[in-house]
Amino acid sequence: MAETLFSKIIKREIPADIIYEDDDALAFRDINAQAPVHFLVIPKKPIAKLSDASAEDQALLGHLLLVANKVATQEGLTDFRLNVNNGAGASQTVFHLHIHVLGGRPFSWPPG
Ligand code: AMP
Protein backbone atom coordinates (compact mmCIF):
# COMPACT_ATOMS: atom_id res chain seq x y z
CA MET A 1 0.00 0.00 0.00
CA ALA A 2 1.28 3.49 -0.84
CA GLU A 3 2.32 5.59 2.15
CA THR A 4 -0.42 7.98 3.27
CA LEU A 5 -0.70 10.91 5.63
CA PHE A 6 -2.06 8.54 8.25
CA SER A 7 0.96 6.22 8.22
CA LYS A 8 3.08 9.36 8.73
CA ILE A 9 0.88 10.26 11.73
CA ILE A 10 1.39 6.73 13.14
CA LYS A 11 5.17 7.20 12.77
CA ARG A 12 4.98 10.73 14.26
CA GLU A 13 6.45 12.14 11.06
CA ILE A 14 3.63 14.68 10.93
CA PRO A 15 1.81 16.08 13.96
CA ALA A 16 -1.73 15.16 14.97
CA ASP A 17 -3.86 15.57 18.07
CA ILE A 18 -3.66 11.93 19.17
CA ILE A 19 -6.24 11.04 21.82
CA TYR A 20 -5.82 7.24 22.02
CA GLU A 21 -3.18 4.69 21.09
CA ASP A 22 -2.64 0.99 21.64
CA ASP A 23 -0.66 -1.71 19.84
CA ASP A 24 -3.13 -1.96 16.97
CA ALA A 25 -5.00 1.32 16.72
CA LEU A 26 -4.70 5.08 16.91
CA ALA A 27 -7.33 7.80 17.33
CA PHE A 28 -6.75 11.46 16.57
CA ARG A 29 -8.88 14.54 16.01
CA ASP A 30 -9.93 15.30 12.46
CA ILE A 31 -8.15 18.42 11.19
CA ASN A 32 -11.37 19.57 9.48
CA ALA A 33 -13.95 18.74 12.14
CA GLN A 34 -17.54 18.38 10.97
CA ALA A 35 -18.97 18.32 14.50
CA PRO A 36 -17.92 19.59 17.95
CA VAL A 37 -16.26 16.19 18.45
CA HIS A 38 -14.81 14.56 15.33
CA PHE A 39 -12.01 12.05 15.54
CA LEU A 40 -10.70 9.24 13.39
CA VAL A 41 -9.92 5.69 14.50
CA ILE A 42 -7.38 3.90 12.33
CA PRO A 43 -5.63 0.55 12.39
CA LYS A 44 -1.84 0.68 12.52
CA LYS A 45 -1.93 -2.04 9.89
CA PRO A 46 -2.04 -0.29 6.52
CA ILE A 47 -5.35 -1.36 5.00
CA ALA A 48 -6.30 1.09 2.23
CA LYS A 49 -10.05 0.73 2.56
CA LEU A 50 -12.65 -1.45 4.20
CA SER A 51 -13.15 -3.52 1.07
CA ASP A 52 -9.46 -4.50 1.20
CA ALA A 53 -9.91 -6.07 4.64
CA SER A 54 -10.14 -9.85 4.82
CA ALA A 55 -11.14 -12.56 7.26
CA GLU A 56 -7.74 -12.30 8.94
CA ASP A 57 -8.68 -8.73 9.94
CA GLN A 58 -11.85 -9.78 11.77
CA ALA A 59 -10.51 -9.18 15.26
CA LEU A 60 -8.83 -5.93 14.21
CA LEU A 61 -12.05 -4.55 12.72
CA GLY A 62 -13.95 -5.42 15.90
CA HIS A 63 -11.21 -3.79 17.95
CA LEU A 64 -11.56 -0.54 15.97
CA LEU A 65 -15.27 -0.38 16.83
CA LEU A 66 -14.55 -0.96 20.51
CA VAL A 67 -11.88 1.77 20.41
CA ALA A 68 -14.37 4.12 18.72
CA ASN A 69 -16.83 3.50 21.54
CA LYS A 70 -14.21 3.81 24.28
CA VAL A 71 -12.84 7.11 22.98
CA ALA A 72 -16.35 8.49 22.31
CA THR A 73 -17.18 7.75 25.95
CA GLN A 74 -13.92 9.40 27.05
CA GLU A 75 -14.97 12.43 25.03
CA GLY A 76 -18.24 12.57 26.96
CA LEU A 77 -20.44 11.37 24.10
CA THR A 78 -23.47 9.15 24.59
CA ASP A 79 -24.98 9.66 21.13
CA PHE A 80 -22.57 9.69 18.22
CA ARG A 81 -22.25 8.66 14.61
CA LEU A 82 -19.67 6.38 12.97
CA ASN A 83 -18.92 6.76 9.29
CA VAL A 84 -16.62 4.83 6.98
CA ASN A 85 -16.13 6.15 3.46
CA ASN A 86 -15.11 3.28 1.19
CA GLY A 87 -13.66 4.45 -2.11
CA ALA A 88 -13.45 7.77 -3.92
CA GLY A 89 -17.09 7.55 -4.99
CA ALA A 90 -18.05 7.50 -1.32
CA SER A 91 -15.86 10.55 -0.56
CA GLN A 92 -12.83 8.64 0.73
CA THR A 93 -9.82 10.93 0.30
CA VAL A 94 -7.18 9.25 2.49
CA PHE A 95 -6.56 5.66 1.52
CA HIS A 96 -5.80 4.24 4.95
CA LEU A 97 -8.89 2.72 6.53
CA HIS A 98 -10.45 5.03 9.10
CA ILE A 99 -13.65 5.30 11.09
CA HIS A 100 -14.98 8.83 11.52
CA VAL A 101 -16.56 9.33 14.95
CA LEU A 102 -18.72 12.44 15.18
CA GLY A 103 -20.71 13.80 18.09
CA GLY A 104 -21.80 16.82 20.04
CA ARG A 105 -24.58 17.89 17.70
CA PRO A 106 -27.76 16.34 16.25
CA PHE A 107 -27.46 14.25 13.09
CA SER A 108 -30.13 13.75 10.47
CA TRP A 109 -30.93 10.68 8.43
CA PRO A 110 -30.43 9.89 5.59
CA PRO A 111 -26.87 11.29 5.42
CA GLY A 112 -25.91 13.48 2.47
P1 AMP B 1 -12.15 10.59 4.16
O1 AMP B 1 -12.72 11.67 3.27
O2 AMP B 1 -13.18 9.64 4.69
O3 AMP B 1 -11.00 9.87 3.48
O4 AMP B 1 -11.61 11.33 5.44
C1 AMP B 1 -10.31 11.78 5.58
C2 AMP B 1 -10.32 12.71 6.75
O5 AMP B 1 -8.99 12.95 7.15
C3 AMP B 1 -10.95 14.09 6.47
O6 AMP B 1 -12.06 14.29 7.32
C4 AMP B 1 -9.81 15.05 6.74
O7 AMP B 1 -10.23 16.26 7.34
C5 AMP B 1 -8.91 14.24 7.66
N1 AMP B 1 -7.51 14.63 7.64
C6 AMP B 1 -6.73 14.83 6.57
N2 AMP B 1 -5.49 15.16 6.95
C7 AMP B 1 -5.47 15.13 8.30
C8 AMP B 1 -4.48 15.37 9.30
N3 AMP B 1 -3.21 15.70 8.97
N4 AMP B 1 -4.83 15.26 10.59
C9 AMP B 1 -6.08 14.94 10.94
N5 AMP B 1 -7.08 14.69 10.05
C10 AMP B 1 -6.77 14.79 8.75
Tab-separated table of N, CA and C and ligand atoms in Angstrom:
chain	number	residue	atom	x	y	z
A	1	MET	N	0.844	-1.196	0.000
A	1	MET	CA	0.000	0.000	0.000
A	1	MET	C	0.877	1.243	0.000
A	2	ALA	N	0.517	2.241	-0.806
A	2	ALA	CA	1.282	3.491	-0.842
A	2	ALA	C	1.204	4.183	0.517
A	3	GLU	N	2.311	4.879	0.870
A	3	GLU	CA	2.317	5.589	2.148
A	3	GLU	C	1.304	6.738	2.097
A	4	THR	N	0.578	6.910	3.183
A	4	THR	CA	-0.419	7.980	3.268
A	4	THR	C	-0.062	8.904	4.431
A	5	LEU	N	-0.801	10.000	4.489
A	5	LEU	CA	-0.702	10.914	5.635
A	5	LEU	C	-0.849	10.170	6.955
A	6	PHE	N	-1.754	9.186	6.974
A	6	PHE	CA	-2.060	8.540	8.247
A	6	PHE	C	-0.915	7.633	8.699
A	7	SER	N	-0.204	7.011	7.758
A	7	SER	CA	0.956	6.222	8.216
A	7	SER	C	2.037	7.161	8.748
A	8	LYS	N	2.109	8.381	8.195
A	8	LYS	CA	3.078	9.358	8.727
A	8	LYS	C	2.654	9.825	10.127
A	9	ILE	N	1.348	9.913	10.378
A	9	ILE	CA	0.882	10.259	11.730
A	9	ILE	C	1.237	9.131	12.699
A	10	ILE	N	1.032	7.878	12.279
A	10	ILE	CA	1.388	6.733	13.139
A	10	ILE	C	2.868	6.802	13.511
A	11	LYS	N	3.720	7.161	12.540
A	11	LYS	CA	5.171	7.197	12.772
A	11	LYS	C	5.638	8.517	13.380
A	12	ARG	N	4.681	9.401	13.678
A	12	ARG	CA	4.981	10.727	14.257
A	12	ARG	C	5.849	11.547	13.311
A	13	GLU	N	5.705	11.321	12.023
A	13	GLU	CA	6.451	12.140	11.060
A	13	GLU	C	5.715	13.437	10.762
A	14	ILE	N	4.380	13.424	10.962
A	14	ILE	CA	3.634	14.678	10.934
A	14	ILE	C	2.781	14.736	12.199
A	15	PRO	N	2.521	15.952	12.681
A	15	PRO	CA	1.805	16.076	13.957
A	15	PRO	C	0.317	15.802	13.822
A	16	ALA	N	-0.278	15.339	14.908
A	16	ALA	CA	-1.725	15.163	14.974
A	16	ALA	C	-2.095	15.223	16.449
A	17	ASP	N	-3.361	15.521	16.695
A	17	ASP	CA	-3.857	15.568	18.072
A	17	ASP	C	-4.335	14.158	18.431
A	18	ILE	N	-3.393	13.345	18.889
A	18	ILE	CA	-3.662	11.926	19.171
A	18	ILE	C	-4.334	11.813	20.537
A	19	ILE	N	-5.490	11.140	20.555
A	19	ILE	CA	-6.242	11.036	21.819
A	19	ILE	C	-6.325	9.600	22.330
A	20	TYR	N	-5.825	8.643	21.555
A	20	TYR	CA	-5.819	7.241	22.022
A	20	TYR	C	-4.796	6.479	21.186
A	21	GLU	N	-4.089	5.572	21.832
A	21	GLU	CA	-3.178	4.686	21.094
A	21	GLU	C	-3.049	3.367	21.827
A	22	ASP	N	-3.032	2.288	21.078
A	22	ASP	CA	-2.640	0.993	21.640
A	22	ASP	C	-1.809	0.273	20.573
A	23	ASP	N	-1.552	-1.005	20.766
A	23	ASP	CA	-0.655	-1.714	19.837
A	23	ASP	C	-1.205	-1.753	18.418
A	24	ASP	N	-2.508	-1.714	18.282
A	24	ASP	CA	-3.126	-1.959	16.974
A	24	ASP	C	-3.873	-0.777	16.375
A	25	ALA	N	-4.122	0.242	17.180
A	25	ALA	CA	-5.001	1.321	16.717
A	25	ALA	C	-4.545	2.671	17.239
A	26	LEU	N	-4.992	3.690	16.534
A	26	LEU	CA	-4.700	5.079	16.914
A	26	LEU	C	-5.971	5.891	16.691
A	27	ALA	N	-6.224	6.861	17.558
A	27	ALA	CA	-7.331	7.796	17.332
A	27	ALA	C	-6.793	9.210	17.464
A	28	PHE	N	-7.197	10.059	16.543
A	28	PHE	CA	-6.749	11.461	16.566
A	28	PHE	C	-7.856	12.346	16.019
A	29	ARG	N	-7.827	13.616	16.430
A	29	ARG	CA	-8.881	14.543	16.008
A	29	ARG	C	-8.743	14.871	14.526
A	30	ASP	N	-9.916	14.928	13.872
A	30	ASP	CA	-9.925	15.300	12.456
A	30	ASP	C	-9.539	16.772	12.333
A	31	ILE	N	-8.662	17.046	11.372
A	31	ILE	CA	-8.146	18.416	11.189
A	31	ILE	C	-9.230	19.345	10.635
A	32	ASN	N	-10.278	18.780	10.076
A	32	ASN	CA	-11.371	19.572	9.483
A	32	ASN	C	-12.688	19.075	10.079
A	33	ALA	N	-12.843	19.332	11.376
A	33	ALA	CA	-13.952	18.740	12.141
A	33	ALA	C	-15.306	19.142	11.577
A	34	GLN	N	-16.175	18.168	11.478
A	34	GLN	CA	-17.541	18.382	10.969
A	34	GLN	C	-18.569	18.354	12.094
A	35	ALA	N	-18.096	18.329	13.320
A	35	ALA	CA	-18.967	18.315	14.505
A	35	ALA	C	-18.098	18.769	15.679
A	36	PRO	N	-18.718	19.161	16.797
A	36	PRO	CA	-17.917	19.593	17.950
A	36	PRO	C	-16.881	18.541	18.370
A	37	VAL	N	-17.243	17.268	18.267
A	37	VAL	CA	-16.259	16.187	18.446
A	37	VAL	C	-16.181	15.426	17.130
A	38	HIS	N	-15.005	15.319	16.582
A	38	HIS	CA	-14.806	14.562	15.335
A	38	HIS	C	-13.395	14.002	15.371
A	39	PHE	N	-13.323	12.692	15.558
A	39	PHE	CA	-12.007	12.050	15.540
A	39	PHE	C	-12.046	10.832	14.631
A	40	LEU	N	-10.859	10.377	14.293
A	40	LEU	CA	-10.702	9.235	13.393
A	40	LEU	C	-10.051	8.100	14.153
A	41	VAL	N	-10.538	6.892	13.937
A	41	VAL	CA	-9.919	5.685	14.505
A	41	VAL	C	-9.328	4.906	13.343
A	42	ILE	N	-8.044	4.611	13.431
A	42	ILE	CA	-7.379	3.901	12.327
A	42	ILE	C	-6.631	2.678	12.861
A	43	PRO	N	-6.514	1.666	12.014
A	43	PRO	CA	-5.631	0.550	12.386
A	43	PRO	C	-4.187	0.953	12.095
A	44	LYS	N	-3.251	0.445	12.877
A	44	LYS	CA	-1.844	0.681	12.522
A	44	LYS	C	-1.469	-0.126	11.283
A	45	LYS	N	-2.140	-1.248	11.111
A	45	LYS	CA	-1.930	-2.039	9.890
A	45	LYS	C	-2.433	-1.224	8.700
A	46	PRO	N	-1.623	-1.095	7.659
A	46	PRO	CA	-2.036	-0.287	6.522
A	46	PRO	C	-3.010	-1.008	5.595
A	47	ILE	N	-4.284	-0.849	5.870
A	47	ILE	CA	-5.351	-1.360	5.003
A	47	ILE	C	-5.924	-0.130	4.289
A	48	ALA	N	-5.929	-0.136	2.966
A	48	ALA	CA	-6.302	1.086	2.235
A	48	ALA	C	-7.768	1.450	2.440
A	49	LYS	N	-8.625	0.457	2.375
A	49	LYS	CA	-10.054	0.731	2.563
A	49	LYS	C	-10.745	-0.525	3.052
A	50	LEU	N	-11.964	-0.329	3.564
A	50	LEU	CA	-12.654	-1.453	4.202
A	50	LEU	C	-12.740	-2.648	3.258
A	51	SER	N	-12.980	-2.394	1.990
A	51	SER	CA	-13.155	-3.517	1.065
A	51	SER	C	-11.851	-4.263	0.788
A	52	ASP	N	-10.729	-3.752	1.293
A	52	ASP	CA	-9.461	-4.496	1.200
A	52	ASP	C	-9.229	-5.367	2.427
A	53	ALA	N	-10.066	-5.239	3.439
A	53	ALA	CA	-9.905	-6.069	4.637
A	53	ALA	C	-10.349	-7.493	4.320
A	54	SER	N	-9.795	-8.449	5.064
A	54	SER	CA	-10.138	-9.852	4.819
A	54	SER	C	-10.456	-10.529	6.143
A	55	ALA	N	-10.755	-11.815	6.055
A	55	ALA	CA	-11.144	-12.558	7.257
A	55	ALA	C	-10.067	-12.473	8.333
A	56	GLU	N	-8.815	-12.374	7.937
A	56	GLU	CA	-7.744	-12.304	8.945
A	56	GLU	C	-7.802	-10.992	9.748
A	57	ASP	N	-8.557	-10.019	9.248
A	57	ASP	CA	-8.679	-8.733	9.936
A	57	ASP	C	-9.905	-8.669	10.849
A	58	GLN	N	-10.589	-9.792	11.020
A	58	GLN	CA	-11.851	-9.785	11.767
A	58	GLN	C	-11.689	-9.192	13.175
A	59	ALA	N	-10.691	-9.676	13.894
A	59	ALA	CA	-10.514	-9.178	15.264
A	59	ALA	C	-10.120	-7.701	15.261
A	60	LEU	N	-9.279	-7.328	14.307
A	60	LEU	CA	-8.834	-5.932	14.214
A	60	LEU	C	-10.020	-5.002	13.948
A	61	LEU	N	-10.893	-5.395	13.045
A	61	LEU	CA	-12.052	-4.552	12.724
A	61	LEU	C	-12.959	-4.414	13.942
A	62	GLY	N	-13.157	-5.496	14.667
A	62	GLY	CA	-13.953	-5.418	15.895
A	62	GLY	C	-13.281	-4.512	16.918
A	63	HIS	N	-11.973	-4.621	17.008
A	63	HIS	CA	-11.214	-3.785	17.946
A	63	HIS	C	-11.417	-2.300	17.626
A	64	LEU	N	-11.400	-1.962	16.342
A	64	LEU	CA	-11.564	-0.544	15.969
A	64	LEU	C	-12.915	-0.007	16.443
A	65	LEU	N	-13.955	-0.822	16.343
A	65	LEU	CA	-15.275	-0.383	16.827
A	65	LEU	C	-15.267	-0.183	18.344
A	66	LEU	N	-14.613	-1.094	19.047
A	66	LEU	CA	-14.548	-0.957	20.506
A	66	LEU	C	-13.736	0.281	20.897
A	67	VAL	N	-12.662	0.556	20.154
A	67	VAL	CA	-11.877	1.773	20.413
A	67	VAL	C	-12.736	3.009	20.138
A	68	ALA	N	-13.494	2.983	19.040
A	68	ALA	CA	-14.373	4.121	18.719
A	68	ALA	C	-15.315	4.386	19.887
A	69	ASN	N	-15.903	3.344	20.422
A	69	ASN	CA	-16.833	3.504	21.542
A	69	ASN	C	-16.115	3.994	22.799
A	70	LYS	N	-14.947	3.415	23.075
A	70	LYS	CA	-14.207	3.805	24.279
A	70	LYS	C	-13.811	5.287	24.222
A	71	VAL	N	-13.309	5.719	23.087
A	71	VAL	CA	-12.843	7.113	22.984
A	71	VAL	C	-14.040	8.064	22.958
A	72	ALA	N	-15.140	7.659	22.294
A	72	ALA	CA	-16.351	8.492	22.309
A	72	ALA	C	-16.819	8.697	23.751
A	73	THR	N	-16.786	7.644	24.540
A	73	THR	CA	-17.179	7.746	25.948
A	73	THR	C	-16.224	8.673	26.696
A	74	GLN	N	-14.930	8.507	26.435
A	74	GLN	CA	-13.921	9.397	27.047
A	74	GLN	C	-14.193	10.853	26.710
A	75	GLU	N	-14.697	11.064	25.511
A	75	GLU	CA	-14.975	12.433	25.034
A	75	GLU	C	-16.305	12.954	25.561
A	76	GLY	N	-16.991	12.136	26.353
A	76	GLY	CA	-18.243	12.570	26.957
A	76	GLY	C	-19.472	12.352	26.096
A	77	LEU	N	-19.320	11.585	25.027
A	77	LEU	CA	-20.442	11.373	24.103
A	77	LEU	C	-21.273	10.169	24.539
A	78	THR	N	-22.589	10.314	24.436
A	78	THR	CA	-23.472	9.154	24.588
A	78	THR	C	-24.088	8.806	23.235
A	79	ASP	N	-24.457	9.852	22.484
A	79	ASP	CA	-24.984	9.658	21.129
A	79	ASP	C	-23.912	10.131	20.150
A	80	PHE	N	-23.609	9.318	19.186
A	80	PHE	CA	-22.569	9.689	18.217
A	80	PHE	C	-22.775	8.883	16.958
A	81	ARG	N	-22.105	9.322	15.909
A	81	ARG	CA	-22.246	8.659	14.608
A	81	ARG	C	-20.888	8.150	14.137
A	82	LEU	N	-20.875	6.924	13.612
A	82	LEU	CA	-19.674	6.381	12.968
A	82	LEU	C	-19.901	6.408	11.469
A	83	ASN	N	-18.828	6.701	10.741
A	83	ASN	CA	-18.924	6.763	9.292
A	83	ASN	C	-17.629	6.213	8.688
A	84	VAL	N	-17.780	5.323	7.727
A	84	VAL	CA	-16.621	4.825	6.981
A	84	VAL	C	-16.875	5.089	5.505
A	85	ASN	N	-16.044	5.916	4.900
A	85	ASN	CA	-16.132	6.154	3.460
A	85	ASN	C	-15.256	5.118	2.770
A	86	ASN	N	-15.847	4.347	1.880
A	86	ASN	CA	-15.111	3.276	1.191
A	86	ASN	C	-15.023	3.603	-0.299
A	87	GLY	N	-13.871	4.150	-0.697
A	87	GLY	CA	-13.661	4.454	-2.111
A	87	GLY	C	-13.963	5.906	-2.445
A	88	ALA	N	-13.334	6.366	-3.534
A	88	ALA	CA	-13.449	7.773	-3.925
A	88	ALA	C	-14.900	8.170	-4.175
A	89	GLY	N	-15.692	7.256	-4.703
A	89	GLY	CA	-17.092	7.554	-4.986
A	89	GLY	C	-17.918	7.745	-3.731
A	90	ALA	N	-17.379	7.303	-2.608
A	90	ALA	CA	-18.053	7.497	-1.316
A	90	ALA	C	-17.343	8.570	-0.496
A	91	SER	N	-16.559	9.420	-1.192
A	91	SER	CA	-15.856	10.554	-0.561
A	91	SER	C	-14.642	10.153	0.260
A	92	GLN	N	-14.099	8.956	0.056
A	92	GLN	CA	-12.834	8.639	0.734
A	92	GLN	C	-11.711	9.426	0.054
A	93	THR	N	-10.930	10.132	0.854
A	93	THR	CA	-9.815	10.928	0.301
A	93	THR	C	-8.461	10.440	0.800
A	94	VAL	N	-8.440	9.795	1.967
A	94	VAL	CA	-7.183	9.252	2.493
A	94	VAL	C	-7.306	7.735	2.480
A	95	PHE	N	-6.407	7.104	1.742
A	95	PHE	CA	-6.556	5.656	1.518
A	95	PHE	C	-5.775	4.838	2.544
A	96	HIS	N	-6.182	5.054	3.784
A	96	HIS	CA	-5.798	4.242	4.946
A	96	HIS	C	-7.090	4.138	5.733
A	97	LEU	N	-7.591	2.933	5.882
A	97	LEU	CA	-8.890	2.719	6.526
A	97	LEU	C	-9.052	3.577	7.786
A	98	HIS	N	-10.175	4.228	7.902
A	98	HIS	CA	-10.452	5.035	9.099
A	98	HIS	C	-11.944	5.076	9.368
A	99	ILE	N	-12.263	5.115	10.646
A	99	ILE	CA	-13.648	5.296	11.089
A	99	ILE	C	-13.764	6.734	11.591
A	100	HIS	N	-14.674	7.497	10.983
A	100	HIS	CA	-14.985	8.826	11.524
A	100	HIS	C	-15.915	8.630	12.718
A	101	VAL	N	-15.640	9.312	13.803
A	101	VAL	CA	-16.556	9.331	14.949
A	101	VAL	C	-16.931	10.793	15.185
A	102	LEU	N	-18.235	11.065	15.078
A	102	LEU	CA	-18.723	12.443	15.184
A	102	LEU	C	-19.773	12.533	16.283
A	103	GLY	N	-19.718	13.615	17.038
A	103	GLY	CA	-20.712	13.796	18.089
A	103	GLY	C	-20.745	15.233	18.559
A	104	GLY	N	-21.694	15.489	19.464
A	104	GLY	CA	-21.804	16.820	20.044
A	104	GLY	C	-22.791	17.710	19.335
A	105	ARG	N	-23.498	17.159	18.352
A	105	ARG	CA	-24.583	17.889	17.697
A	105	ARG	C	-25.577	16.865	17.174
A	106	PRO	N	-26.809	17.295	16.825
A	106	PRO	CA	-27.764	16.344	16.254
A	106	PRO	C	-27.350	15.933	14.842
A	107	PHE	N	-27.722	14.740	14.446
A	107	PHE	CA	-27.463	14.251	13.087
A	107	PHE	C	-28.780	13.843	12.455
A	108	SER	N	-28.903	14.133	11.176
A	108	SER	CA	-30.129	13.753	10.474
A	108	SER	C	-29.898	12.457	9.699
A	109	TRP	N	-30.989	11.894	9.238
A	109	TRP	CA	-30.926	10.684	8.432
A	109	TRP	C	-31.938	10.804	7.316
A	110	PRO	N	-31.665	10.486	6.062
A	110	PRO	CA	-30.425	9.891	5.593
A	110	PRO	C	-29.280	10.895	5.506
A	111	PRO	N	-28.037	10.404	5.530
A	111	PRO	CA	-26.868	11.289	5.418
A	111	PRO	C	-26.771	11.811	3.992
A	112	GLY	N	-26.051	12.893	3.799
A	112	GLY	CA	-25.906	13.476	2.467
A	112	GLY	C	-24.925	12.720	1.609
B	1	AMP	P1	-12.152	10.588	4.158
B	1	AMP	O1	-12.717	11.669	3.268
B	1	AMP	O2	-13.176	9.645	4.691
B	1	AMP	O3	-10.996	9.873	3.483
B	1	AMP	O4	-11.607	11.328	5.444
B	1	AMP	C1	-10.306	11.776	5.581
B	1	AMP	C2	-10.322	12.709	6.753
B	1	AMP	O5	-8.989	12.945	7.154
B	1	AMP	C3	-10.946	14.086	6.468
B	1	AMP	O6	-12.057	14.289	7.322
B	1	AMP	C4	-9.808	15.050	6.743
B	1	AMP	O7	-10.235	16.258	7.336
B	1	AMP	C5	-8.907	14.243	7.661
B	1	AMP	N1	-7.508	14.627	7.642
B	1	AMP	C6	-6.728	14.834	6.570
B	1	AMP	N2	-5.487	15.156	6.950
B	1	AMP	C7	-5.469	15.125	8.303
B	1	AMP	C8	-4.477	15.370	9.298
B	1	AMP	N3	-3.211	15.704	8.974
B	1	AMP	N4	-4.827	15.260	10.593
B	1	AMP	C9	-6.085	14.945	10.938
B	1	AMP	N5	-7.076	14.690	10.049
B	1	AMP	C10	-6.768	14.794	8.749
